[in-house]
PDB file of C-alpha atoms in Angstrom:
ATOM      1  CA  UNK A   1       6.923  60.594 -78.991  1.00 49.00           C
ATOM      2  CA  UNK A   2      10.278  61.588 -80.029  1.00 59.00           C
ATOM      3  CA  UNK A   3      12.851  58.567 -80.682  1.00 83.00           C
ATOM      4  CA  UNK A   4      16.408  59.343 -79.263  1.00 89.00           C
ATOM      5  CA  UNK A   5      18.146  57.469 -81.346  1.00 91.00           C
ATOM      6  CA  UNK A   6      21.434  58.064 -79.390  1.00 95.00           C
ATOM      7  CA  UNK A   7      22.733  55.494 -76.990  1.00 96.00           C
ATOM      8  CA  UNK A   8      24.605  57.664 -74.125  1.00 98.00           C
ATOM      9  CA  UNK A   9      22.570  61.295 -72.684  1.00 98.00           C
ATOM     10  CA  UNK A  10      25.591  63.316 -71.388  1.00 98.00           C
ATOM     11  CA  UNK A  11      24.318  64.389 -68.237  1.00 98.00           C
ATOM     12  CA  UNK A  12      26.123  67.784 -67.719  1.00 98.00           C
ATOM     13  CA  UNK A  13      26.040  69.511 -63.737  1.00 95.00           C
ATOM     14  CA  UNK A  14      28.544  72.418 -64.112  1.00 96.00           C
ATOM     15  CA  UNK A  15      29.264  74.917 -67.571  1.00 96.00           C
ATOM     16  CA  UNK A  16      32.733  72.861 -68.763  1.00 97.00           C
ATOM     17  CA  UNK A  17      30.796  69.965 -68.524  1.00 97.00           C
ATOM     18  CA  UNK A  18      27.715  71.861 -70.830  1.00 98.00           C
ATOM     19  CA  UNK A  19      30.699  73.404 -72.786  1.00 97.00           C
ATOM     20  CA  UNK A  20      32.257  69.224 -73.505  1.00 97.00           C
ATOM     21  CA  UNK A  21      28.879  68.146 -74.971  1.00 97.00           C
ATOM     22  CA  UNK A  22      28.631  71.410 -77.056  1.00 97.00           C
ATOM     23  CA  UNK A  23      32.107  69.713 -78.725  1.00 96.00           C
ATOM     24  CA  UNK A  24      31.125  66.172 -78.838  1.00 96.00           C
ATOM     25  CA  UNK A  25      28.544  64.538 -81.498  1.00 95.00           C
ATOM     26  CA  UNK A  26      25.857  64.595 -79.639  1.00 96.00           C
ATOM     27  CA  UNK A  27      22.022  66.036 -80.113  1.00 97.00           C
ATOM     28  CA  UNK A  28      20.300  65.400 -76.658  1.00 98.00           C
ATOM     29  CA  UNK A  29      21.973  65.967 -73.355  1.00 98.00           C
ATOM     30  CA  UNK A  30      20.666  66.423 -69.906  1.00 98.00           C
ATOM     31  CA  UNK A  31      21.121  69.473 -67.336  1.00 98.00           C
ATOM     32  CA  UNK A  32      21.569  68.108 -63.810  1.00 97.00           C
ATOM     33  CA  UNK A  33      20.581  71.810 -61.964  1.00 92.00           C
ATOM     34  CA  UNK A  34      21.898  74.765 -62.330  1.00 93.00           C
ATOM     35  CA  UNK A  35      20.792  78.351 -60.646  1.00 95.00           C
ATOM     36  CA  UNK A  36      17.440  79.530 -62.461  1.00 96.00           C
ATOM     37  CA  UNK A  37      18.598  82.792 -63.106  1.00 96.00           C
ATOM     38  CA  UNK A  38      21.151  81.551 -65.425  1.00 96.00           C
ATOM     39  CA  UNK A  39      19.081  78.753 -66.995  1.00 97.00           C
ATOM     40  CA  UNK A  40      17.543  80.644 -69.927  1.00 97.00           C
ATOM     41  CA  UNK A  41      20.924  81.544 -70.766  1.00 97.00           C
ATOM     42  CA  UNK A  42      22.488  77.855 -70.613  1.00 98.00           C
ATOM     43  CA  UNK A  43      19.793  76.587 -72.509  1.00 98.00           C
ATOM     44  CA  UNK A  44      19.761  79.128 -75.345  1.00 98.00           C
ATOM     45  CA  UNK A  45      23.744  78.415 -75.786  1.00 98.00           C
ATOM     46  CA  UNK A  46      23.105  74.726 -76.141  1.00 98.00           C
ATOM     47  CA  UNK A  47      20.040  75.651 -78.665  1.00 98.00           C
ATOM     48  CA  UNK A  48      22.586  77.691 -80.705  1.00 98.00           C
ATOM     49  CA  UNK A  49      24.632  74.553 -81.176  1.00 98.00           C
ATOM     50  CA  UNK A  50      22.054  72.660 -82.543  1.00 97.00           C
ATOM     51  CA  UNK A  51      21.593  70.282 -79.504  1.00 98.00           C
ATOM     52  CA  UNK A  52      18.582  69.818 -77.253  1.00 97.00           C
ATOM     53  CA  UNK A  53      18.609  69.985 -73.543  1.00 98.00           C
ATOM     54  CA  UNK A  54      16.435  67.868 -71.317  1.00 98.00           C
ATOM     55  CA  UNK A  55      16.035  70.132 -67.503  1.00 98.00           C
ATOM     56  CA  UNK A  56      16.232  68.036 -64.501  1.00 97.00           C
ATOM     57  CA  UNK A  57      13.253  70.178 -63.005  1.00 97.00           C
ATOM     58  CA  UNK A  58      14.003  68.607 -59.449  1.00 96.00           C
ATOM     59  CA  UNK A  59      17.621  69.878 -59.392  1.00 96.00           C
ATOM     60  CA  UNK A  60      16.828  73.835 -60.580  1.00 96.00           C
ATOM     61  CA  UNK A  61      18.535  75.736 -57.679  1.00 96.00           C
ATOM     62  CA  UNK A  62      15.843  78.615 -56.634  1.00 95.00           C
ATOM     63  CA  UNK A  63      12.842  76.908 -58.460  1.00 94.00           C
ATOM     64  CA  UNK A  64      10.098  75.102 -56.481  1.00 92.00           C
ATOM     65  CA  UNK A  65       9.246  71.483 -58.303  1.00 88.00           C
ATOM     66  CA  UNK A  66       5.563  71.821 -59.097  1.00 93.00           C
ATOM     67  CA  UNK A  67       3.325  72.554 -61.816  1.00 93.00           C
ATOM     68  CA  UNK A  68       3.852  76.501 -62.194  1.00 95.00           C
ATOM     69  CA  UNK A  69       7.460  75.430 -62.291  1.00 95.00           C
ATOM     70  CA  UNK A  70       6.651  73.374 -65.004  1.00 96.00           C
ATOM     71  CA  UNK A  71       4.727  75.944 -66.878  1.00 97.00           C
ATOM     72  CA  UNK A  72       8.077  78.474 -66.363  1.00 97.00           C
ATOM     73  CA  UNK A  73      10.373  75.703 -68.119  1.00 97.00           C
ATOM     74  CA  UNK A  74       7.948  75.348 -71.005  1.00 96.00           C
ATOM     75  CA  UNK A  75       7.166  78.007 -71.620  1.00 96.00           C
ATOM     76  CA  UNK A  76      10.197  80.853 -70.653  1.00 97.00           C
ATOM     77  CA  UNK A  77      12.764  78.640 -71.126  1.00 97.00           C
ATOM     78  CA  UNK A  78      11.751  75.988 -73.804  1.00 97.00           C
ATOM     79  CA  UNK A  79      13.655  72.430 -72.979  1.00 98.00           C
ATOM     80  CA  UNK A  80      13.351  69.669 -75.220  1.00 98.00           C
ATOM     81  CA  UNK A  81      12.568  67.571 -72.362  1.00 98.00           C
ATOM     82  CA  UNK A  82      11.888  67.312 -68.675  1.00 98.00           C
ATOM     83  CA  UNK A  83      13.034  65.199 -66.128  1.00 98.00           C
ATOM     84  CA  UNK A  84      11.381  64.992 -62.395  1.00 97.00           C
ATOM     85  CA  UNK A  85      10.310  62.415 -60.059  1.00 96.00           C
ATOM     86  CA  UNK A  86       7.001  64.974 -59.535  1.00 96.00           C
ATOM     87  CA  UNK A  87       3.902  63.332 -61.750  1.00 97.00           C
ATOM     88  CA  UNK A  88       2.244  66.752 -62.046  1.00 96.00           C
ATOM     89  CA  UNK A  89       5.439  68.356 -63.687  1.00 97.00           C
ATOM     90  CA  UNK A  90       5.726  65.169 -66.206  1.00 98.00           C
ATOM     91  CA  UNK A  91       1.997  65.711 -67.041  1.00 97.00           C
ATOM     92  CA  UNK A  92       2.423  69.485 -67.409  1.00 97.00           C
ATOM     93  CA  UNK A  93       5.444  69.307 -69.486  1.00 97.00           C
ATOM     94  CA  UNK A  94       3.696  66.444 -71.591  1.00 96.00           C
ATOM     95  CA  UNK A  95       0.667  68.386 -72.192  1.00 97.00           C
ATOM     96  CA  UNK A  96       3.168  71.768 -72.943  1.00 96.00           C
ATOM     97  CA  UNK A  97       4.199  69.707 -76.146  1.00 96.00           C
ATOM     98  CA  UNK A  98       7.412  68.742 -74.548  1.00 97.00           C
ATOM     99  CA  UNK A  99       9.502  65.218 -73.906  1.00 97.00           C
ATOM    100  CA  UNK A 100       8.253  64.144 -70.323  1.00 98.00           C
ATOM    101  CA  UNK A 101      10.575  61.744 -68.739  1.00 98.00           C
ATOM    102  CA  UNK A 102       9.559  59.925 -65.282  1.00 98.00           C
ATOM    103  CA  UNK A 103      12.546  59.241 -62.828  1.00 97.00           C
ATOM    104  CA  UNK A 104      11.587  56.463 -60.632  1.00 97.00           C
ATOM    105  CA  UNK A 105      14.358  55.241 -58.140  1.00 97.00           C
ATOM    106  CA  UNK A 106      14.394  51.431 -57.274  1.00 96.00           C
ATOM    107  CA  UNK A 107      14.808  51.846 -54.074  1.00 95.00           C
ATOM    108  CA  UNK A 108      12.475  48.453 -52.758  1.00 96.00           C
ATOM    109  CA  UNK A 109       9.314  46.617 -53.891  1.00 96.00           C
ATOM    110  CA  UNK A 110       7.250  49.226 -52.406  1.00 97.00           C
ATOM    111  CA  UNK A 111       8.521  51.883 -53.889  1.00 95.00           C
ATOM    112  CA  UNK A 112       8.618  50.467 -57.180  1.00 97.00           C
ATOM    113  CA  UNK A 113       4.557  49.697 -57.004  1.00 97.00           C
ATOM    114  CA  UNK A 114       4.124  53.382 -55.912  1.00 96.00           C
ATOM    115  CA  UNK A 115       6.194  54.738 -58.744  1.00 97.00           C
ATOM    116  CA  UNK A 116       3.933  52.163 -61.309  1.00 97.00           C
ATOM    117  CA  UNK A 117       1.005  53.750 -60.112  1.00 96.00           C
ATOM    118  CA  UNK A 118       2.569  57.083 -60.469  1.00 96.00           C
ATOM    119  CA  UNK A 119       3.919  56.662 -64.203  1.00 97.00           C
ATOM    120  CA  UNK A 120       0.308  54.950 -64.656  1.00 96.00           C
ATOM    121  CA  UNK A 121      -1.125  58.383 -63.639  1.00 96.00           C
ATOM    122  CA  UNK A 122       1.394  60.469 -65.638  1.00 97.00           C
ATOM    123  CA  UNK A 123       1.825  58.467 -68.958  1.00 97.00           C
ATOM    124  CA  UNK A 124       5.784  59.879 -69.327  1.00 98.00           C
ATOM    125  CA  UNK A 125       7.201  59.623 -72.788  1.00 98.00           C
ATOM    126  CA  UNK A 126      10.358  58.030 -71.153  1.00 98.00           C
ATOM    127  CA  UNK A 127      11.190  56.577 -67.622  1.00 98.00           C
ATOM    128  CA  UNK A 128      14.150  56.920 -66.346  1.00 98.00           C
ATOM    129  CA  UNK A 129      15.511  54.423 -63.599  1.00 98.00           C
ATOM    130  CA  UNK A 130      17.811  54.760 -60.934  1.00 97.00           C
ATOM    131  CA  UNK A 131      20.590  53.407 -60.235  1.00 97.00           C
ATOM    132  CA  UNK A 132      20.601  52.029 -64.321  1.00 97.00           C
ATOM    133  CA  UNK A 133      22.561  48.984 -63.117  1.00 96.00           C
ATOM    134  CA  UNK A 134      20.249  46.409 -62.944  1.00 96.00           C
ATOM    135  CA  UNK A 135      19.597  45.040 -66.616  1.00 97.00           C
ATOM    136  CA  UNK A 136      16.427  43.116 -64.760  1.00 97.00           C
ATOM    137  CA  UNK A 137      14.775  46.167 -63.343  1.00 97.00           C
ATOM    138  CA  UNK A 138      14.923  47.914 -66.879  1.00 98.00           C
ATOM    139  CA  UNK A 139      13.541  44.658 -68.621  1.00 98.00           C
ATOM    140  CA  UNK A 140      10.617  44.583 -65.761  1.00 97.00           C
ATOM    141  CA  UNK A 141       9.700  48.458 -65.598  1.00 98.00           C
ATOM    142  CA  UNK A 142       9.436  48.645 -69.750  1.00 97.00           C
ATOM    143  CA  UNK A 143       7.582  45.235 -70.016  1.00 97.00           C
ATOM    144  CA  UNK A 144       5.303  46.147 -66.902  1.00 97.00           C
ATOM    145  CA  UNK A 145       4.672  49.815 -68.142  1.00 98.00           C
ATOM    146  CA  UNK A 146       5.414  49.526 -72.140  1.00 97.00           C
ATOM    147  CA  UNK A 147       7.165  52.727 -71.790  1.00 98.00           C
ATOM    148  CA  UNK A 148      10.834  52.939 -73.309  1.00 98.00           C
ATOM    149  CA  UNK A 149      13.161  52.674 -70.239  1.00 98.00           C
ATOM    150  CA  UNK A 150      16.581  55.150 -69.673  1.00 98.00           C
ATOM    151  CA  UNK A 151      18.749  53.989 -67.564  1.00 98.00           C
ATOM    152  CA  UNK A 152      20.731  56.183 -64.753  1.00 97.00           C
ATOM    153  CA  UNK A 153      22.935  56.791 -62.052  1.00 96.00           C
ATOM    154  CA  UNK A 154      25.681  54.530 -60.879  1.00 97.00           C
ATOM    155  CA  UNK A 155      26.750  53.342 -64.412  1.00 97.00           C
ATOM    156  CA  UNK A 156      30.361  53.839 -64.443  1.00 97.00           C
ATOM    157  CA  UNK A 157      31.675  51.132 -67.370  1.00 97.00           C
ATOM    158  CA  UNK A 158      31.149  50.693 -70.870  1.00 97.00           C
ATOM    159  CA  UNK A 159      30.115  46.764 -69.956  1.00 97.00           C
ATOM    160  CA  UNK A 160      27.450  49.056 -67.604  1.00 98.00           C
ATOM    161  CA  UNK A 161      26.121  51.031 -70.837  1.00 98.00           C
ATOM    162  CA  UNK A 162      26.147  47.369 -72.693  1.00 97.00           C
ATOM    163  CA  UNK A 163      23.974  45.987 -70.809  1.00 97.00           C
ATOM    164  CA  UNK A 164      21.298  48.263 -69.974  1.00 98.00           C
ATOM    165  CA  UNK A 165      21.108  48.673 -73.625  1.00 97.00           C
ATOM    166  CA  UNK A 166      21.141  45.125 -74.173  1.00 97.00           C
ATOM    167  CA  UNK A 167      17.865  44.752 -71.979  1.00 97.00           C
ATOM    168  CA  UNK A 168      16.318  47.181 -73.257  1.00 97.00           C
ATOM    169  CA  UNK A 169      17.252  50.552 -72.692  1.00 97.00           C
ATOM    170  CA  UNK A 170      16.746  52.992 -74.994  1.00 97.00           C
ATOM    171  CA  UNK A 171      19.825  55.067 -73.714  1.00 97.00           C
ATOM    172  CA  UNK A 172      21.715  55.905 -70.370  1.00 98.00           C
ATOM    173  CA  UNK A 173      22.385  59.202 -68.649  1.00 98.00           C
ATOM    174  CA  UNK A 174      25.718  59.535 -67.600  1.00 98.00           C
ATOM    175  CA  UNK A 175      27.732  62.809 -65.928  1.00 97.00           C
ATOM    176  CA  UNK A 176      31.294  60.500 -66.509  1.00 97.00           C
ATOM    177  CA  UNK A 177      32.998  62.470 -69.559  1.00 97.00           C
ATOM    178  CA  UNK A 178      34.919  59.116 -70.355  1.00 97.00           C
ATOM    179  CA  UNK A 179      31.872  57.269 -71.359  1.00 98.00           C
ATOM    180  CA  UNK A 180      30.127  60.205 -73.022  1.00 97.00           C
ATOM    181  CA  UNK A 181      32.181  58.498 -76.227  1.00 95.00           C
ATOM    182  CA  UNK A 182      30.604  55.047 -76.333  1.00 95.00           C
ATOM    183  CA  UNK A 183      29.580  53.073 -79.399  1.00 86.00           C
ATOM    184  CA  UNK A 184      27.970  49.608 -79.649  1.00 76.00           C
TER     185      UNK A 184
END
């Protein structure tokens, strides 16, 4: 598995946003969507800066969220990664030779134990959990699955990034420009 080794993902929904990361420092950054028939495109321009993308395969505007999906991104238009909450696209884009990531939302306790059974199935490289909030939840989902953890969604301070990484995250996603610049 590929180590990160970068604290904050910029998590990027609309071209300035892509354009702001292709200016910053950083290697990995996420695309939240975008229409398919401009995807190649996006991701080739983010390749020619020397960064790596990570698709949001649920959010792809005209693309259904399966396994032939899956099999489009990896092989037409070549992420580093893949996000989805879909265990058959994180096992296709695993066994494609890419970065699978697992989003599981902590929504209850129910839905937690479904999405354990899930990852169990899919064996992600990374899980990422929603909202990224709740240092406990990221200590309990790494220490019950031994999967690194990234943390997402509602993280809106610097104290936020600080302590998901301080239980254990291996990096946040974030779409807020102002924390895209965070150091610990």
């Amino acid at each position: 598995m590929n180590q990160l080794n970068q604290a904050v993902l910029p998590a990027a929904r609309k071209m300035k946003d892509v354009e702001a990361v292709l200016e910053s420092s950083h290697h990995y950054m996420v695309l939240l969507g975008g229409h398919i028939g401009q995807l190649k495109a996006i991701v080739d321009l983010i390749k020619g800066h020397n960064k790596q993308v990570f698709l949001h395969a649920d959010l792809i505007d005209g693309l259904k969220n399966d396994e032939h999906a899956a099999d489009f991104l990896c092989q037409s238009i070549r992420p580093a990664g893949i996000i989805s909450t879909r265990a058959s696209v994180v096992m296709r884009a695993k066994q494609r030779g890419l970065i699978a990531i697992q989003r599981m939302f902590l929504i209850d306790s129910d839905a937690i134990e479904r999405s354990y059974r899930v990852i169990e199935k899919a064996s992600p490289d990374y899980i990422e959990v929603l909202p990224g909030i709740i240092p406990e939840m990221i200590q309990e989902v790494k220490g019950q699955t031994g999967i690194p953890v990234i943390g997402g969604g509602l993280i809106k301070t610097h104290q936020h990034i600080t302590e998901a990484l301080d239980a254990g995250a291996a990096a946040i996603t974030t779409s807020r420009k102002e924390l895209w610049t965070y150091r610990k």
